[in-house]
Amino acid sequence: MVIAAPITGIAETATSPITDKRWHRLVVPGVVIIAIIAVGYAIGHEVPTWLDAHVKAKVDQAYQWTVLHGDTNWLFTDVFDPIGHAISWSTDHLLSLLRTLRWPGVLVLTALIGYRTGGQRAALTGVIVLSGCGLLGFWDHTMITLSLMLVSVVIALAVGIPLGIWAGLSDRAEKVMRGILDTAQVMPLYVYILPLVVVFGIGAPAAVIATIIYAVPPAVRITSLGIRGVAGTSTEVGSSFGCTGPQLLLKIRLPLARRAVLLGVNQVIMMAFGIVVYASLIGAAGLGNDVLTGLQKVDVGRAFAPGLAIVFAAIAIDRITTGQRPQRIVSDTVASRPGALLGRRFMMPLLAVGSLIAVAVVAKLLKADHFPSSLTVDVSKPVNDAADWVGRHFRKGVPIVGGTESFSDFVVINFLTPARDLLQHAAWYIIVAAVAAIGWASGGWRLGLVCGASFVGIGALRVWDLAMDTLSQVLVAVVISLLVAIPLGIWAARSITVERILRPLLDVAQVMPAFVYLVPVIFLFNVGRVPGVVASVIYAIPPGIRLTTLGLRQVPEAPREAAISFGATPRQELLKVQLPLATRAMMLAVNQTIIMCLSIVVVAALIGAGGLGLETVYGLTKKQIGQGTAGGLAIVLLAIVLDRITQAWGSRSNRRAGAQTWAQRRFSRGPGLTL
Amino acid sequence: MAEASISVRGLWKVYGPRAGRIVGSPDADLPRAMLEAKTGCVVAMRDINLDVAPGEVFVVMGLSGSGKSTLVRCLTRLIEPTAGTVMIGDTDVTAANRDELLDVRRHRVSMVFQHFGLLPHRTLIDNIAFGLEVQKMAKDKRRAKAEQILELVGLAGLGQRKPDQLSGGMQQRVGLARALATDPEIMLFDEPFSALDPLIRRDMQDEIVRLRREVKKTMVFITHDLSEALRLGDRIAIMRDGRFVQVGTPEEVVGAPADDYVANFVRDVPRSHVVAVDSVMAPPASGGSSGTVPLGTKIRDVVPYVAASELPVRVVDASGTVVGSIDRVAVLSVIAGEDLAPVAGG
């Protein structure tokens, strides 16, 4: 899905008078930073031992308590357990419904939904792609995953759309929600997975609730954006004819925001698919679990096939939910016979339900319980062979470039290790002071304070060295991603051909769950820190390219035309007009790249990147809840610092290029970004 | 004048923090930039007083930013005025509670918008029926009514189209039809034709003139186009910086501009197009005449008579009684722009 929220903003007209007291602003933070360094020097080179929030111990204690009292405390027996049961009940029944329909029934259902939303084409694509899951031999696991996803999606929409409408109508509601959503945006999923595991235990309910929490923000944002995007002239028309508030909403705002709301639905589904594998970390069965098993055994083939099945399922659902229904051209004669339309309206659903039941019954009679095994293709062996071949031929001995192993060594020796050594060996207080200084320079003293405090917090979580390791990897990945993404984005913005080539690739990348990238990366780089960085880069490049292109494309025609009319060369046009006017979008691209790179830290840990991600994965898989929480919180703190700093860069250029509402800003982030 | 259809007293609209304190204070007379620097407020409309008689077409004319759109929106409180009262018939709109206000908007006043304001997701019929739908009229009833109105504006048979399938002129016919459908006493027009091509605009103006003859509604018409104002208005208010600088008949505005600003505006208007025989005619003269014209005839329409003959033209009132005469000299003096005859005295 292309997320092209047009950036329209009000130019900020207020210009604050520049005072002579600028030096004043430099002195105070300067003194504070020198003070930090001085105090730190007195304390010592390493994070002092008394600076300890005892997070691990406290969380482990809490977990013990829940294990002991889970059966007796009212909070569990009267609140959490019923919720858990309701969710299990829904997923179980949905799954048995899907199984009752059997595979032919499910395919017919897919076709019907696809036909309804996007016509024949969507129906056909949906059916073919979904059959792919069966052909790979994962039909039943796909159904398990689907039932979890669908329950999550329905609940997420039931929560997210009303909240989004509320945020769209009320500035105050939006302000409150914006704060919450902004935090959720940088909050990695596993941070709330842990408390969920504590409360609901390992299993489907925790996985469903984690998915819901993860998928609600985009639903709220996109709905709110859609509601707010309804032109003031339209609502004014409504008011002028005496619409009440509910009438305005039902007759004008919602119909006009329909497309945005549908896009929200689609995004929620995609988000849900994006975290299938994480959900399996906390006990969701199905495809995610298969991938996880493959990855943990470094068995490329075993991870690849279910991964592919997830992609197929995601694409199938995407196609049948985004299809643009071809505009029905009602000829005047047909429309004037109300009976004709009325008949259609009632006949079509009846026919659809009838055919669905018929197919299910026939399938039952024919005992088509399982996807025919004669049709399935085992891809894991050829994939493993291919992986071996690629490994043998590309890791070493490629002329000139030398192969991925030497590339890997090159990156480790020249970038990763120096960066990590610099961060780890520098006195901790120097890092804190430096981060505070960057924060202050980017967004004022408050941001400086937040940044400094966050890093002190990382120290207090007792994971300083691990955090520095992760930070070094993230920074290297960000630099590489930007070096690739921004030129490509500029190129795509200037050449239709390049964009035509890139767009389908980006679209596919957008629906692909993150861990799928890991598989080819393992082919080439085996395990270690470099594959983690490479996976981050691959993951972060698509939004980087997309946002750069989008930003440049949105530069209004008029100034560009003016520049050309004055004889600007294409290069001058780019440097003097387009890039300056697209600063905000470029900063957003930087921000996104960083968030994406951070979000994959945990995934990267699965293939040996170490750092904070490993702590978290270990915490989850070995039930070391305290350790996992400390690691997760440290990632959140890192994310907050990096996100806020880069956002401040973006909003600074706002003042020049015109502001954008938070919803638009957040909207253009796209799916899979809040990980 | 009969009981006024719309009556506005001391209406202000001030944007900014604690806007109410500006109303009537000496600050309000500060230049715009100074006021904004001092108080953070902007006065969009100041101390407007006006009465519109039933059936009258009242045109508010001004350049962009003069406050005319604000004024028309304050009449039904689409924009909440800062101070002052608006009476629609016997209803004090400014004091009305929610239900009374909705009643005014649903049944008594309707509005035609500059950019048509059609709802793209609805067919033309459903667009036209929108006001009726808001009133909760039953579906078949409101559709039938909308069909009728569609015919009235000359778009019969296109009811199932969507707005984006129509040209601008046709879209505004739908906008007009939508406003007519609720059968209001008062119609408000916010620069309805400024987005249209000149030829279409003229057609639409003719449409208004025709409607006016046929349905007799009170109309408040906002425009920035002087010729449109002169063509349609019974009375014209010239607005500048949020206040009326002159209110009068087209003849008064063209013939006796209140200040240099108005004079500048009307400078290029041929007076013979605006001035009627009423204001320049002499008492009935005895003797022959070159022809007979009714009261209200514009001078330019008298030209053919006096060009063909030296004799004066007789002016008659509605009952056919001769009430005055006008000769070649009087006609020429109007054309020459010389104010020889007393203006606006009758």
CSV table of N, CA, C and O in Angstrom, one decimal, chain B residues 14-72:
chain,number,residue,atom,x,y,z
B,14,VAL,N,-14.6,39.1,16.0
B,14,VAL,CA,-13.2,39.3,16.3
B,14,VAL,C,-12.5,38.0,16.6
B,14,VAL,O,-13.0,37.2,17.3
B,15,TYR,N,-11.4,37.7,15.9
B,15,TYR,CA,-10.7,36.5,16.2
B,15,TYR,C,-9.5,36.8,17.1
B,15,TYR,O,-8.8,37.8,16.9
B,16,GLY,N,-9.3,35.9,18.0
B,16,GLY,CA,-8.1,36.1,18.9
B,16,GLY,C,-8.5,35.9,20.4
B,16,GLY,O,-9.6,35.6,20.7
B,17,PRO,N,-7.5,36.0,21.2
B,17,PRO,CA,-7.7,35.7,22.7
B,17,PRO,C,-8.6,36.8,23.3
B,17,PRO,O,-8.4,38.0,23.0
B,18,ARG,N,-9.5,36.4,24.1
B,18,ARG,CA,-10.5,37.3,24.7
B,18,ARG,C,-11.0,38.3,23.8
B,18,ARG,O,-10.9,39.5,24.0
B,19,ALA,N,-11.6,37.8,22.7
B,19,ALA,CA,-12.0,38.7,21.6
B,19,ALA,C,-13.1,39.7,22.0
B,19,ALA,O,-13.1,40.8,21.5
B,20,GLY,N,-13.9,39.4,23.0
B,20,GLY,CA,-15.0,40.2,23.4
B,20,GLY,C,-14.5,41.6,23.8
B,20,GLY,O,-15.2,42.6,23.6
B,21,ARG,N,-13.4,41.7,24.4
B,21,ARG,CA,-12.9,43.0,25.0
B,21,ARG,C,-12.7,44.0,23.9
B,21,ARG,O,-12.6,45.2,24.1
B,22,ILE,N,-12.4,43.5,22.6
B,22,ILE,CA,-12.1,44.5,21.5
B,22,ILE,C,-13.4,45.2,21.1
B,22,ILE,O,-13.3,46.4,20.7
B,23,VAL,N,-14.5,44.5,21.2
B,23,VAL,CA,-15.8,45.1,20.6
B,23,VAL,C,-16.1,46.4,21.2
B,23,VAL,O,-16.2,46.6,22.4
B,24,GLY,N,-16.1,47.4,20.3
B,24,GLY,CA,-16.5,48.7,20.7
B,24,GLY,C,-15.4,49.5,21.5
B,24,GLY,O,-15.6,50.7,21.8
B,25,SER,N,-14.3,48.9,21.7
B,25,SER,CA,-13.2,49.6,22.4
B,25,SER,C,-12.5,50.5,21.4
B,25,SER,O,-12.5,50.3,20.2
B,26,PRO,N,-11.7,51.4,21.9
B,26,PRO,CA,-10.9,52.3,21.0
B,26,PRO,C,-9.9,51.4,20.2
B,26,PRO,O,-9.5,51.8,19.1
B,27,ASP,N,-9.5,50.3,20.8
B,27,ASP,CA,-8.5,49.4,20.1
B,27,ASP,C,-9.0,49.0,18.7
B,27,ASP,O,-8.2,48.8,17.8
B,28,ALA,N,-10.3,48.8,18.6
B,28,ALA,CA,-10.9,48.3,17.4
B,28,ALA,C,-10.6,49.2,16.2
B,28,ALA,O,-10.7,48.7,15.1
B,29,ASP,N,-10.3,50.5,16.5
B,29,ASP,CA,-10.1,51.4,15.4
B,29,ASP,C,-8.6,51.4,15.0
B,29,ASP,O,-8.3,52.1,14.1
B,30,LEU,N,-7.8,50.7,15.7
B,30,LEU,CA,-6.4,50.7,15.3
B,30,LEU,C,-6.2,50.0,14.0
B,30,LEU,O,-7.1,49.1,13.6
B,31,PRO,N,-5.2,50.3,13.3
B,31,PRO,CA,-4.9,49.6,12.0
B,31,PRO,C,-4.7,48.1,12.4
B,31,PRO,O,-4.2,47.7,13.5
B,32,ARG,N,-5.0,47.3,11.4
B,32,ARG,CA,-5.0,45.8,11.6
B,32,ARG,C,-3.7,45.3,12.2
B,32,ARG,O,-3.7,44.5,13.2
B,33,ALA,N,-2.6,45.7,11.6
B,33,ALA,CA,-1.3,45.2,12.1
B,33,ALA,C,-1.0,45.6,13.6
B,33,ALA,O,-0.5,44.8,14.4
B,34,MET,N,-1.4,46.9,13.9
B,34,MET,CA,-1.1,47.4,15.2
B,34,MET,C,-2.0,46.6,16.2
B,34,MET,O,-1.5,46.3,17.3
B,35,LEU,N,-3.2,46.4,15.8
B,35,LEU,CA,-4.2,45.7,16.8
B,35,LEU,C,-3.7,44.3,17.0
B,35,LEU,O,-3.6,43.9,18.2
B,36,GLU,N,-3.2,43.7,16.0
B,36,GLU,CA,-2.7,42.3,16.2
B,36,GLU,C,-1.5,42.3,17.0
B,36,GLU,O,-1.3,41.4,17.9
B,37,ALA,N,-0.6,43.2,16.8
B,37,ALA,CA,0.6,43.3,17.6
B,37,ALA,C,0.3,43.5,19.1
B,37,ALA,O,0.9,43.0,20.0
B,38,LYS,N,-0.7,44.4,19.3
B,38,LYS,CA,-1.0,44.8,20.7
B,38,LYS,C,-1.8,43.8,21.4
B,38,LYS,O,-1.5,43.5,22.6
B,39,THR,N,-2.9,43.2,20.8
B,39,THR,CA,-3.8,42.3,21.5
B,39,THR,C,-3.8,40.9,21.0
B,39,THR,O,-4.4,40.0,21.6
B,40,GLY,N,-3.2,40.7,19.8
B,40,GLY,CA,-3.3,39.3,19.2
B,40,GLY,C,-4.6,39.1,18.6
B,40,GLY,O,-4.9,37.9,18.2
B,41,CYS,N,-5.4,40.1,18.4
B,41,CYS,CA,-6.7,39.9,17.8
B,41,CYS,C,-6.8,40.5,16.4
B,41,CYS,O,-6.1,41.4,16.1
B,42,VAL,N,-7.7,39.9,15.6
B,42,VAL,CA,-8.0,40.5,14.3
B,42,VAL,C,-9.5,40.7,14.2
B,42,VAL,O,-10.3,39.8,14.5
B,43,VAL,N,-9.9,41.9,13.8
B,43,VAL,CA,-11.3,42.2,13.6
B,43,VAL,C,-11.7,41.8,12.2
B,43,VAL,O,-11.2,42.4,11.2
B,44,ALA,N,-12.6,40.8,12.1
B,44,ALA,CA,-13.0,40.4,10.7
B,44,ALA,C,-14.2,41.2,10.3
B,44,ALA,O,-14.5,41.4,9.1
B,45,MET,N,-15.0,41.7,11.3
B,45,MET,CA,-16.3,42.3,10.9
B,45,MET,C,-16.6,43.2,12.1
B,45,MET,O,-16.5,42.8,13.2
B,46,ARG,N,-17.0,44.5,11.8
B,46,ARG,CA,-17.2,45.4,12.9
B,46,ARG,C,-18.5,46.1,12.8
B,46,ARG,O,-18.8,46.7,11.7
B,47,ASP,N,-19.3,46.1,13.8
B,47,ASP,CA,-20.5,46.9,13.9
B,47,ASP,C,-21.4,46.9,12.7
B,47,ASP,O,-21.6,48.0,12.1
B,48,ILE,N,-21.8,45.8,12.2
B,48,ILE,CA,-22.6,45.7,11.0
B,48,ILE,C,-24.1,45.8,11.4
B,48,ILE,O,-24.6,45.2,12.4
B,49,ASN,N,-24.8,46.7,10.8
B,49,ASN,CA,-26.3,46.9,10.9
B,49,ASN,C,-26.9,46.8,9.6
B,49,ASN,O,-26.4,47.4,8.6
B,50,LEU,N,-27.9,45.9,9.5
B,50,LEU,CA,-28.6,45.9,8.2
B,50,LEU,C,-30.0,45.3,8.4
B,50,LEU,O,-30.3,44.5,9.3
B,51,ASP,N,-30.9,45.7,7.5
B,51,ASP,CA,-32.2,45.1,7.4
B,51,ASP,C,-32.5,44.7,6.0
B,51,ASP,O,-32.3,45.5,5.1
B,52,VAL,N,-32.9,43.5,5.8
B,52,VAL,CA,-33.3,43.0,4.5
B,52,VAL,C,-34.8,42.8,4.5
B,52,VAL,O,-35.3,42.0,5.4
B,53,ALA,N,-35.5,43.4,3.6
B,53,ALA,CA,-37.0,43.3,3.5
B,53,ALA,C,-37.3,41.9,2.9
B,53,ALA,O,-36.5,41.4,2.1
B,54,PRO,N,-38.5,41.4,3.2
B,54,PRO,CA,-38.9,40.1,2.5
B,54,PRO,C,-38.9,40.3,1.0
B,54,PRO,O,-39.4,41.3,0.5
B,55,GLY,N,-38.3,39.3,0.3
B,55,GLY,CA,-38.3,39.4,-1.1
B,55,GLY,C,-37.2,40.2,-1.7
B,55,GLY,O,-37.1,40.3,-2.9
B,56,GLU,N,-36.5,40.9,-0.9
B,56,GLU,CA,-35.4,41.7,-1.4
B,56,GLU,C,-34.1,40.9,-1.7
B,56,GLU,O,-33.9,39.9,-1.1
B,57,VAL,N,-33.4,41.4,-2.7
B,57,VAL,CA,-32.1,40.8,-2.9
B,57,VAL,C,-31.0,41.8,-2.4
B,57,VAL,O,-30.9,42.9,-3.0
B,58,PHE,N,-30.3,41.4,-1.4
B,58,PHE,CA,-29.4,42.3,-0.8
B,58,PHE,C,-28.0,41.7,-1.1
B,58,PHE,O,-27.6,40.6,-0.8
B,59,VAL,N,-27.2,42.6,-1.8
B,59,VAL,CA,-25.9,42.1,-2.2
B,59,VAL,C,-24.8,42.7,-1.4
B,59,VAL,O,-24.9,43.9,-1.1
B,60,VAL,N,-23.9,41.9,-0.9
B,60,VAL,CA,-22.7,42.4,-0.1
B,60,VAL,C,-21.5,42.3,-1.0
B,60,VAL,O,-21.2,41.2,-1.5
B,61,MET,N,-20.9,43.4,-1.3
B,61,MET,CA,-19.8,43.4,-2.2
B,61,MET,C,-18.5,43.8,-1.6
B,61,MET,O,-18.5,44.8,-0.8
B,62,GLY,N,-17.4,43.2,-1.9
B,62,GLY,CA,-16.1,43.6,-1.3
B,62,GLY,C,-15.1,42.7,-1.8
B,62,GLY,O,-15.3,41.7,-2.4
B,63,LEU,N,-13.8,43.2,-1.6
B,63,LEU,CA,-12.7,42.4,-2.1
B,63,LEU,C,-12.4,41.2,-1.1
B,63,LEU,O,-13.0,41.2,0.0
B,64,SER,N,-11.5,40.3,-1.4
B,64,SER,CA,-11.3,39.2,-0.5
B,64,SER,C,-10.7,39.8,0.8
B,64,SER,O,-9.9,40.7,0.8
B,65,GLY,N,-11.1,39.2,1.9
B,65,GLY,CA,-10.6,39.7,3.2
B,65,GLY,C,-11.4,40.8,3.8
B,65,GLY,O,-11.1,41.3,4.8
B,66,SER,N,-12.5,41.2,3.1
B,66,SER,CA,-13.2,42.4,3.6
B,66,SER,C,-14.2,42.0,4.6
B,66,SER,O,-14.8,42.8,5.3
B,67,GLY,N,-14.4,40.7,4.8
B,67,GLY,CA,-15.3,40.2,5.9
B,67,GLY,C,-16.7,39.8,5.4
B,67,GLY,O,-17.6,39.4,6.2
B,68,LYS,N,-16.9,39.8,4.1
B,68,LYS,CA,-18.2,39.5,3.6
B,68,LYS,C,-18.6,38.0,3.8
B,68,LYS,O,-19.8,37.8,4.2
B,69,SER,N,-17.7,37.1,3.6
B,69,SER,CA,-18.0,35.7,3.9
B,69,SER,C,-18.3,35.5,5.4
B,69,SER,O,-19.2,34.7,5.7
B,70,THR,N,-17.5,36.2,6.2
B,70,THR,CA,-17.8,36.1,7.7
B,70,THR,C,-19.2,36.5,8.0
B,70,THR,O,-19.9,35.9,8.7
B,71,LEU,N,-19.6,37.6,7.4
B,71,LEU,CA,-20.9,38.2,7.6
B,71,LEU,C,-22.0,37.1,7.3
B,71,LEU,O,-22.9,36.9,8.1
B,72,VAL,N,-21.9,36.5,6.1
B,72,VAL,CA,-23.0,35.7,5.7
B,72,VAL,C,-23.0,34.4,6.6
B,72,VAL,O,-24.1,33.9,6.9
